[in-house]
Short mmCIF file of C-alpha atoms and ligand atoms in Angstrom, two decimals:
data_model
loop_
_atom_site.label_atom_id
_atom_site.label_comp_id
_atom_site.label_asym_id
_atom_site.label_seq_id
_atom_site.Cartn_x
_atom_site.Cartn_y
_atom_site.Cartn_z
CA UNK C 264 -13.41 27.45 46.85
CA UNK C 265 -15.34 30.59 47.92
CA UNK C 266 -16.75 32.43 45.06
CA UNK C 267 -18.21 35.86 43.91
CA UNK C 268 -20.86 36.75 41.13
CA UNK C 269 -21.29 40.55 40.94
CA UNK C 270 -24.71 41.80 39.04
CA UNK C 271 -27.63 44.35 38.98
CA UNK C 272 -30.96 44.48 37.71
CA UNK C 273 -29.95 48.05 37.36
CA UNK C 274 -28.02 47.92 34.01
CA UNK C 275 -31.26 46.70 32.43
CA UNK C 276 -32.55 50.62 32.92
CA UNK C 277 -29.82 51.70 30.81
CA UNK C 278 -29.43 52.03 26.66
CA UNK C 279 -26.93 52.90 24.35
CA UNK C 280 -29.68 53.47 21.12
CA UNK C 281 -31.84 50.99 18.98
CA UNK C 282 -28.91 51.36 16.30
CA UNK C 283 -26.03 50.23 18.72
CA UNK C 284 -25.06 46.70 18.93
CA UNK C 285 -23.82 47.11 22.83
CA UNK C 286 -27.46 45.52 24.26
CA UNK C 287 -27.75 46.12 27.72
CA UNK C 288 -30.17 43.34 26.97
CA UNK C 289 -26.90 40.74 27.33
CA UNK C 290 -26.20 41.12 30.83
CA UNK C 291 -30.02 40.29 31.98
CA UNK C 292 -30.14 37.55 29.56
CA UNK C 293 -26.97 36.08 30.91
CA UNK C 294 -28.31 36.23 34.56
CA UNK C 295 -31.20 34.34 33.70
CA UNK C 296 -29.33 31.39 31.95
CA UNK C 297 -27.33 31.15 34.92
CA UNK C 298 -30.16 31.05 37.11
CA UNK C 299 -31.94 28.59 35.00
CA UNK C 300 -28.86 26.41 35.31
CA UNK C 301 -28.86 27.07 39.20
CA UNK C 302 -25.36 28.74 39.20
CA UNK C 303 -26.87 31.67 41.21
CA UNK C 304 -27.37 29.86 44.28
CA UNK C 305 -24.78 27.51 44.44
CA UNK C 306 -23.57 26.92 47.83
CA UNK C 307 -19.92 29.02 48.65
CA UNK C 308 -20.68 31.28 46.06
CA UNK C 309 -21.76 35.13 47.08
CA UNK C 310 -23.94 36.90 44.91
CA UNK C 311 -23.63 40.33 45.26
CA UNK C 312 -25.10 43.99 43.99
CA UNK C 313 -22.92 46.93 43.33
CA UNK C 314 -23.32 50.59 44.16
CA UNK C 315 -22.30 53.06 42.38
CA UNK C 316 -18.49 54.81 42.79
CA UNK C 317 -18.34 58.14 43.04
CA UNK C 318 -16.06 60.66 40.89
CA UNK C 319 -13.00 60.82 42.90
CA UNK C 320 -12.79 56.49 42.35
CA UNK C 321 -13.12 57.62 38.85
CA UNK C 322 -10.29 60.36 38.91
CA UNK C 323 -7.91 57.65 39.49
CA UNK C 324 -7.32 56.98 35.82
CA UNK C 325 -9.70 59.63 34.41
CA UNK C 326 -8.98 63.08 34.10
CA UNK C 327 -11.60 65.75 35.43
CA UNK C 328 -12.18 67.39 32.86
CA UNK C 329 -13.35 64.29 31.36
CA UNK C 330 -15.33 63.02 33.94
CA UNK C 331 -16.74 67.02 34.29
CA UNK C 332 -17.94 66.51 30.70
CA UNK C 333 -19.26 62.59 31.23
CA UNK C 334 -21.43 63.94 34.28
CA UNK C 335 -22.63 67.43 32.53
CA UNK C 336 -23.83 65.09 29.08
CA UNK C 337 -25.21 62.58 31.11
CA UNK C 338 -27.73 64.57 32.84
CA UNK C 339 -28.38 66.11 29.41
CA UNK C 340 -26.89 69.66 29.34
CA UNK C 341 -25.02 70.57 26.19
CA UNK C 342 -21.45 70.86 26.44
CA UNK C 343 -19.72 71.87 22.83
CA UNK C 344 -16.75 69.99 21.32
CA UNK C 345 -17.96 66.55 22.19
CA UNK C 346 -15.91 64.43 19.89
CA UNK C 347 -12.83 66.05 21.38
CA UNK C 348 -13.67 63.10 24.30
CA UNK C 349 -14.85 60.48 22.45
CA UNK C 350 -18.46 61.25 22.50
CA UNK C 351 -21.13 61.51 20.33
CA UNK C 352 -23.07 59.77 17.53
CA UNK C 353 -21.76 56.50 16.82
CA UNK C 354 -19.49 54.25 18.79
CA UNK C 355 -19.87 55.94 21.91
CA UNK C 356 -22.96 58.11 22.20
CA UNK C 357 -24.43 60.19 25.14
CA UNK C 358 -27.59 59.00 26.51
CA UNK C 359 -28.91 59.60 29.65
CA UNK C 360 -27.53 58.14 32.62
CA UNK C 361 -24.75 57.26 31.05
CA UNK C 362 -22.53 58.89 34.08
CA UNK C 363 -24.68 56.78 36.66
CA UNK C 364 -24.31 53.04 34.49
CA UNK C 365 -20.33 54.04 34.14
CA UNK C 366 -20.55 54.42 38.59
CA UNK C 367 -22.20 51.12 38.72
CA UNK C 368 -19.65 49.73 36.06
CA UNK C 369 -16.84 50.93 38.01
CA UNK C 370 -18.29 49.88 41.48
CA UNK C 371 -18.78 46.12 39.98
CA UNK C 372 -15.20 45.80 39.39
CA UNK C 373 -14.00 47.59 42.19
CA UNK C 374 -16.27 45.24 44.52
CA UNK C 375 -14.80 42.20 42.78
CA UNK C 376 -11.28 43.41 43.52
CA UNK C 377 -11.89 44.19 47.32
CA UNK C 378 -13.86 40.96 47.64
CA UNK C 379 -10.12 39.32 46.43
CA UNK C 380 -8.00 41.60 48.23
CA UNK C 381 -10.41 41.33 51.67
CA UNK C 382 -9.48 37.36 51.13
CA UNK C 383 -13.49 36.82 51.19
CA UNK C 384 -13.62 35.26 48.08
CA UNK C 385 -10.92 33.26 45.64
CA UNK C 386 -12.51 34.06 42.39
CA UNK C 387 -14.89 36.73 41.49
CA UNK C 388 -16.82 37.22 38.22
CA UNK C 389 -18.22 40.93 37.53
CA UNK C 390 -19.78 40.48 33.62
CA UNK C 391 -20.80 43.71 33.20
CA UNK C 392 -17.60 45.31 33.53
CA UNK C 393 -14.62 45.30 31.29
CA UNK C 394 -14.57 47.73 29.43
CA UNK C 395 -11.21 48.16 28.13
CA UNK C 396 -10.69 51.11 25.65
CA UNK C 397 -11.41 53.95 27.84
CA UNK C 398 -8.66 56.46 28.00
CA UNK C 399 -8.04 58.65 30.62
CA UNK C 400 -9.67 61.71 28.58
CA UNK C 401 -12.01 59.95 26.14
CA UNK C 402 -14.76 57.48 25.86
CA UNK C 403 -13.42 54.61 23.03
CA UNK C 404 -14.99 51.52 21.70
CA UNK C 405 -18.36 51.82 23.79
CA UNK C 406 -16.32 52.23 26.98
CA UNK C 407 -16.55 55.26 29.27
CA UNK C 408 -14.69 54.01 32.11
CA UNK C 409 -11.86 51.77 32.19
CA UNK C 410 -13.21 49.57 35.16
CA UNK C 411 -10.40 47.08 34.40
CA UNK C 412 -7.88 49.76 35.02
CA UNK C 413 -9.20 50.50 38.53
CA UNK C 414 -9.78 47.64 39.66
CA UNK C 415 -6.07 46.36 38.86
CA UNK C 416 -5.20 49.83 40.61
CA UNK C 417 -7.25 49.09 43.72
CA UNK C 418 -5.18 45.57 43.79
CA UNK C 419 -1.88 47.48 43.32
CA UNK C 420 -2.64 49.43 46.31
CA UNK C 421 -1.87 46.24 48.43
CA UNK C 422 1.36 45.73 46.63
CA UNK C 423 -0.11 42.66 44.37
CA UNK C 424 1.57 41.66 41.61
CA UNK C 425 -1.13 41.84 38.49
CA UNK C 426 -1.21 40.02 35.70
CA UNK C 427 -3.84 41.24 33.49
CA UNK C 428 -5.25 38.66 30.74
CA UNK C 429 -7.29 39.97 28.02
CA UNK C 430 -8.93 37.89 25.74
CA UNK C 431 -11.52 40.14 23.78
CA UNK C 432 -11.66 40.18 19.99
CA UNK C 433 -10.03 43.72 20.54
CA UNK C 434 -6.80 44.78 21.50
CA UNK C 435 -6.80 45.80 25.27
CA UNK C 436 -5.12 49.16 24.48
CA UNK C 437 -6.76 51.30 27.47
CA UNK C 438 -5.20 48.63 29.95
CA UNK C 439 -1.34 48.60 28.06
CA UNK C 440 -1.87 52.42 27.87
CA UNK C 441 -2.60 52.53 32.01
CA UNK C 442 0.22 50.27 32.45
CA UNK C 443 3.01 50.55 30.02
CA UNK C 444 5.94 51.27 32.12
CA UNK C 445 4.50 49.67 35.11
CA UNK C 446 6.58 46.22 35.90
CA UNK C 447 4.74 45.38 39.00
CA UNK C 448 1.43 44.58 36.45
CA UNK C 449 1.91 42.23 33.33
CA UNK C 450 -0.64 42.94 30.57
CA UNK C 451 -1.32 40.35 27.77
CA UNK C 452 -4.32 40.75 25.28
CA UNK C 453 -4.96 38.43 22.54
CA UNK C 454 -7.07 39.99 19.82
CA UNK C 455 -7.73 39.88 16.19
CA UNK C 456 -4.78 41.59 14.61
CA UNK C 457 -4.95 45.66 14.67
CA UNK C 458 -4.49 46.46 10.52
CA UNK C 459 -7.76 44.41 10.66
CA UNK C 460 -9.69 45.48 13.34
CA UNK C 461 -10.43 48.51 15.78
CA UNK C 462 -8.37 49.97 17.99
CA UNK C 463 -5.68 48.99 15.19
CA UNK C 464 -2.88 48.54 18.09
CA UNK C 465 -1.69 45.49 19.79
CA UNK C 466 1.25 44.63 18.11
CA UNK C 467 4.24 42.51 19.31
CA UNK C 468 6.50 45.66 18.73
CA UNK C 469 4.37 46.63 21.77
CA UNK C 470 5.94 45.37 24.61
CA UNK C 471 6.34 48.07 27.46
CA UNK C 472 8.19 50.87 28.02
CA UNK C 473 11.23 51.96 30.86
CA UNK C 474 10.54 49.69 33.72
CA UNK C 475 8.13 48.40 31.99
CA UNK C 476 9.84 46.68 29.06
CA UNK C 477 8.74 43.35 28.58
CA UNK C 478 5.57 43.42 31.12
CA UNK C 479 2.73 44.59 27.91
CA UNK C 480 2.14 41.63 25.55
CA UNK C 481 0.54 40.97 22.39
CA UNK C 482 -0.69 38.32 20.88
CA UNK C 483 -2.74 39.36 17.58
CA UNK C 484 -4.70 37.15 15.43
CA UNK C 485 -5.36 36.49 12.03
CA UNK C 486 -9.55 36.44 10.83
CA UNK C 487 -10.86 32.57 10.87
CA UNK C 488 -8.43 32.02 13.94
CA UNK C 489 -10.50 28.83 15.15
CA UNK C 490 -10.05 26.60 18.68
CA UNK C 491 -7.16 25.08 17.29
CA UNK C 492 -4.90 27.62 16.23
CA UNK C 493 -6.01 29.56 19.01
CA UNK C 494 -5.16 27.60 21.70
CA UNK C 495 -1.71 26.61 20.47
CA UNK C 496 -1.33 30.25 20.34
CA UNK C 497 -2.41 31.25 23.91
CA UNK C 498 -0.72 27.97 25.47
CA UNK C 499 2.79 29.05 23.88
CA UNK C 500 2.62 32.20 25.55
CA UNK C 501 0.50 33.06 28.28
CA UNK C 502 1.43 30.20 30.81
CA UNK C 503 5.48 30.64 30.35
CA UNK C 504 4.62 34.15 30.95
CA UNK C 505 2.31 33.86 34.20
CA UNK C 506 4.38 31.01 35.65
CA UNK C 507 7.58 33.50 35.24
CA UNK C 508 5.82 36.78 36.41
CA UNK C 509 4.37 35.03 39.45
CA UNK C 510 1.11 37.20 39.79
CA UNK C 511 -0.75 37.50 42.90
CA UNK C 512 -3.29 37.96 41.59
CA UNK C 513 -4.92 37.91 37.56
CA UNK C 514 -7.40 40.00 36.16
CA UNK C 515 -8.62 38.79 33.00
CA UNK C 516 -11.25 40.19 30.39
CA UNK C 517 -13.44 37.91 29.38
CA UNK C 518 -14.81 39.44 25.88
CA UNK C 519 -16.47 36.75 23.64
CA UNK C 520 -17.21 38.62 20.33
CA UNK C 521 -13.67 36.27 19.31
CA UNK C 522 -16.82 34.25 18.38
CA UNK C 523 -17.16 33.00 14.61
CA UNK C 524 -20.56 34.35 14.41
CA UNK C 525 -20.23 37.61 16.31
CA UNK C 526 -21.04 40.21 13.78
CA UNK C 527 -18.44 42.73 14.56
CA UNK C 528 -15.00 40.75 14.43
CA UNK C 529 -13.87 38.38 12.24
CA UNK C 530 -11.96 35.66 14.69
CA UNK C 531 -13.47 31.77 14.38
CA UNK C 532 -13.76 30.42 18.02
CA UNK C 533 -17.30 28.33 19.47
CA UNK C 534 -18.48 28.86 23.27
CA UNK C 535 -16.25 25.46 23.90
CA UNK C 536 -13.22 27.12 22.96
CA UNK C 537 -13.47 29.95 25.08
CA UNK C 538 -14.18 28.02 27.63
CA UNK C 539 -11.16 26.23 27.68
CA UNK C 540 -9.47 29.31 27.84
CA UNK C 541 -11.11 30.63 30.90
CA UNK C 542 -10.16 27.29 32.26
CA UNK C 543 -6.73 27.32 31.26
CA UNK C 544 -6.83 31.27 33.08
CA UNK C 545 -8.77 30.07 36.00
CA UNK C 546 -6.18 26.88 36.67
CA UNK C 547 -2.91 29.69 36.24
CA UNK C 548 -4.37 32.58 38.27
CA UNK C 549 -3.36 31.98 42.61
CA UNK C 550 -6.87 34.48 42.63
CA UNK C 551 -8.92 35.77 39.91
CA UNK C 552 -11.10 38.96 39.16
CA UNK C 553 -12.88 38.56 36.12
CA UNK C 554 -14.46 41.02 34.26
CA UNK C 555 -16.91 40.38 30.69
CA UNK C 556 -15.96 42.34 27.91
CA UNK C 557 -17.16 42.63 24.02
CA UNK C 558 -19.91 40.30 22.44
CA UNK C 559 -22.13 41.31 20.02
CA UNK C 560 -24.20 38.24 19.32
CA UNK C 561 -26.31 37.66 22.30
CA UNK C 562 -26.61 34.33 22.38
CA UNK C 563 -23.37 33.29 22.44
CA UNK C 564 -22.48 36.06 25.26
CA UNK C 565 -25.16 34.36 27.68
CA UNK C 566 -23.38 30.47 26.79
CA UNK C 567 -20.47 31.90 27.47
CA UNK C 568 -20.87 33.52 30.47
CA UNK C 569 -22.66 31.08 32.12
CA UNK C 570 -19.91 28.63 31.20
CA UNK C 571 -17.26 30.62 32.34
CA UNK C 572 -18.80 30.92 35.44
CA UNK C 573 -19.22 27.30 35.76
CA UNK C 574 -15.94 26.96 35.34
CA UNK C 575 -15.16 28.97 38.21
CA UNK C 576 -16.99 27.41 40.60
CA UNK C 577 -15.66 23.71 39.42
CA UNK C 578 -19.29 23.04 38.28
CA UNK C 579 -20.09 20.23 34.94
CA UNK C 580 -23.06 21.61 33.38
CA UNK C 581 -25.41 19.91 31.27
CA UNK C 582 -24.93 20.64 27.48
CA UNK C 583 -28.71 20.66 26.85
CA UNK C 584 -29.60 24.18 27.92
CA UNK C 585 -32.53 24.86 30.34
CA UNK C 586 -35.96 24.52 28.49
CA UNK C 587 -36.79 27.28 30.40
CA UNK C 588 -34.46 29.85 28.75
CA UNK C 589 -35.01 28.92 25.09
CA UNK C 590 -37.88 31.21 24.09
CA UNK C 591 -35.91 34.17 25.41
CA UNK C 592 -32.58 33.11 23.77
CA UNK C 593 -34.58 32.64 20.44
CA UNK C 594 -35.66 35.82 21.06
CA UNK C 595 -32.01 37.21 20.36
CA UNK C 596 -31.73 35.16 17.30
CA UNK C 597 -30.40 31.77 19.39
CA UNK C 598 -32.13 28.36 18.64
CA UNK C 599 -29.89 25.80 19.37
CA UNK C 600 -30.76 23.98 22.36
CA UNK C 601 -26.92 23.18 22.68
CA UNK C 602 -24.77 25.44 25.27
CA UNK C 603 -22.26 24.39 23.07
CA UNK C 604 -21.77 25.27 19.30
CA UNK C 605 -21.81 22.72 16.34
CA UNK C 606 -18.81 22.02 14.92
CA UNK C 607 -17.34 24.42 11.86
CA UNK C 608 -16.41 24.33 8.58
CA UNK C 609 -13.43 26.18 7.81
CA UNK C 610 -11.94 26.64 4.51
CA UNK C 611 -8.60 24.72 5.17
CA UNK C 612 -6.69 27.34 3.39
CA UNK C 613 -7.88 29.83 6.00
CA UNK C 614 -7.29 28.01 8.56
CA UNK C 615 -3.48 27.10 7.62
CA UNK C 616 -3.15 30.73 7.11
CA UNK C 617 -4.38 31.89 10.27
CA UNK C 618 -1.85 29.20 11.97
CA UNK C 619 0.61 30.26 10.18
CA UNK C 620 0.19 33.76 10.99
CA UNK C 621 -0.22 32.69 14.66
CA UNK C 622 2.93 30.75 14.69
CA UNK C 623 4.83 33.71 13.74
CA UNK C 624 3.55 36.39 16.16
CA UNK C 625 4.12 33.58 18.82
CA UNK C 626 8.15 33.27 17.30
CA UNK C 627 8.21 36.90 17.38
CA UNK C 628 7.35 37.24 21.06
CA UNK C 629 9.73 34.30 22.05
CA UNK C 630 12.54 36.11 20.82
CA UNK C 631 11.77 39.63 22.12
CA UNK C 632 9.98 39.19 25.36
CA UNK C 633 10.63 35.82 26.56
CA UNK C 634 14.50 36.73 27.23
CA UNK C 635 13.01 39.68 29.80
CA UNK C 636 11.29 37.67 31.59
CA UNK C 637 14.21 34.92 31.95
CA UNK C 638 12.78 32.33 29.36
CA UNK C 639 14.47 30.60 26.85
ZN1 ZN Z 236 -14.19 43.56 21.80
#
């Protein structure tokens, strides 16, 4: 199995603000666990730089007025009307270079998508990208590009059948927006449930429009959603789903602030359940692109990560993480020497409820999407 991990020391020069909990910090912490584990020279496995794109890669979701503004903040000119795009103080502000990290961003995922397409590699993991709520003309939810989108655009391009898998904390609206009466790419985004949580979409109601009836689903989530009740939920619906679709190819999103301690969502899962999600993904999808996503507690994005990965390339790793690596993860508030997390205790009432509420959304797409897509 030829593999693909897709990072650059580059993102490290970039910063969102001292008050904003996106940490550019994750992505070089991350790296180094890996390394520390060896999973950045394992034999069949490419490691790889991007460059940047340039604006007209962009334009193919983004409009240009958008991308006119992006540029013009970026290199620090004033431009008036700001929040009109998304931009300013607060979820998604202007610093500088934030045009250039967005070009890398993009490039990542569009290099993981050709390595796929090319046939070079089988699976390939960009981290860095994912960045799901961008809209075509606005920055959302500390994206600024929707790499996602354009990556599963550059697969369309060679007639691929997409399934898109998004399993962020967050609904994956940007993605469902890009694709919503588009049958030849199935979108399905589990998330903490939208009255709860930003964007406050993702809804079963949502489900494609036109052609594309059927092809965007939604699986949201009730707070304190733990392993358990997750997993029943994603194995009742995303396999049928993916074995019925028949992708070419899947894209998923690999967001881990779904975590119980990630300070910005209220879902319950530990490192070990998300991993057995990625494998569950990994063992459906003919090829993969994976992209990272959300995570707002650092140590559990660099586990995670680095499990994923392992994962990917069929590799056991040791529970006991690197000595090596725990000063720095302490450093970001992490002092378990465990890449896995202790077990929880969840009030049982909130867990029963959480199930419960699970159970339904899951009834609720059986009977309205299952039937398009030929399943009893
Ligand atoms: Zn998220």
């Amino acid at each position: 199995m030829s593999t693909a991990l897709i990072y650059s020391e580059q993102y490290g020069r970039f910063d969102y603000g001292p008050e904003h909990p996106l940490r550019m910090d994750r992505l070089g912490l991350t790296w180094r666990l890996m390394e520390a584990y060896g999973l950045t020279s394992l034999p069949g496995a490419k490691v790889l730089a991007p460059g940047p794109v340039d604006e007209e890669a962009l334009a193919r979701f983004h409009t240009g007025e958008y991308l006119g503004v992006l540029k013009a903040v970026s290199a620090g000119l004033e431009v008036p009307g700001l929040a009109r795009y998304g931009l300013g103080p607060g979820d998604n502000p202007v610093f500088p270079g934030v045009w250039e990290v967005s070009c890398l961003v993009a490039g990542g995922s569009l290099l993981a998508a050709r390595l796929v397409a090319d046939g070079e590699v089988a699976r390939a993991f960009h981290f860095a990208g994912g960045l799901h709520h961008a809209m075509p003309d606005r920055a959302s939810g500390f994206c600024y590009v929707n790499d996602p989108v354009l990556a599963i655009l550059a697969l369309r391009d060679r007639a691929w059948r997409v399934a898109y898998v998004d399993i962020d904390a967050h609904h994956g609206d940007g993605v469902q927006f890009a694709f919503y009466r588009e049958p030849g790419v199935l979108t399905i985004s589990t998330h903490e449930r939208g009255d709860r949580l930003f964007p406050g979409t993702g809804f079963v109601h949502e489900l494609g429009e036109g052609p594309g009836r059927g092809y965007s689903v939604n699986l949201p989530l009730e707070p304190f959603t733990d392993d358990g009740v997750y997993a029943e939920g994603f194995e009742a619906v995303v396999p049928p789903l993916i074995r019925a679709f028949k992708p070419d190819v899947v894209v998923a999103q690999l967001g881990i602030d779904s975590h119980r301690t990630d300070p910005l969502t209220h879902l319950a899962l530990s490192v070990q359940g998300f991993t057995l999600t990625v494998k569950r993904i990994v063992e459906l999808a003919p090829r993969l692109v994976a992209l990272g996503g959300g995570g707002y507690d650092l140590g559990n994005v660099a586990r995670a990560w680095t499990a994923a990965w392992a994962v990917m390339n069929g590799v056991e790793l040791s529970p006991e993480l690197p000595l090596g690596c725990r000063p720095e993860l302490a450093r970001f508030g992490f002092s378990n020497g465990s890449l896995w997390d202790p077990p929880a205790e969840l009030p049982e009432d909130f867990q029963s409820q959480a199930q419960q509420y699970c159970r339904h959304q899951v009834e609720a797409i059986r009977r309205t999407i299952f039937p398009l897509h030929g399943l009893a």
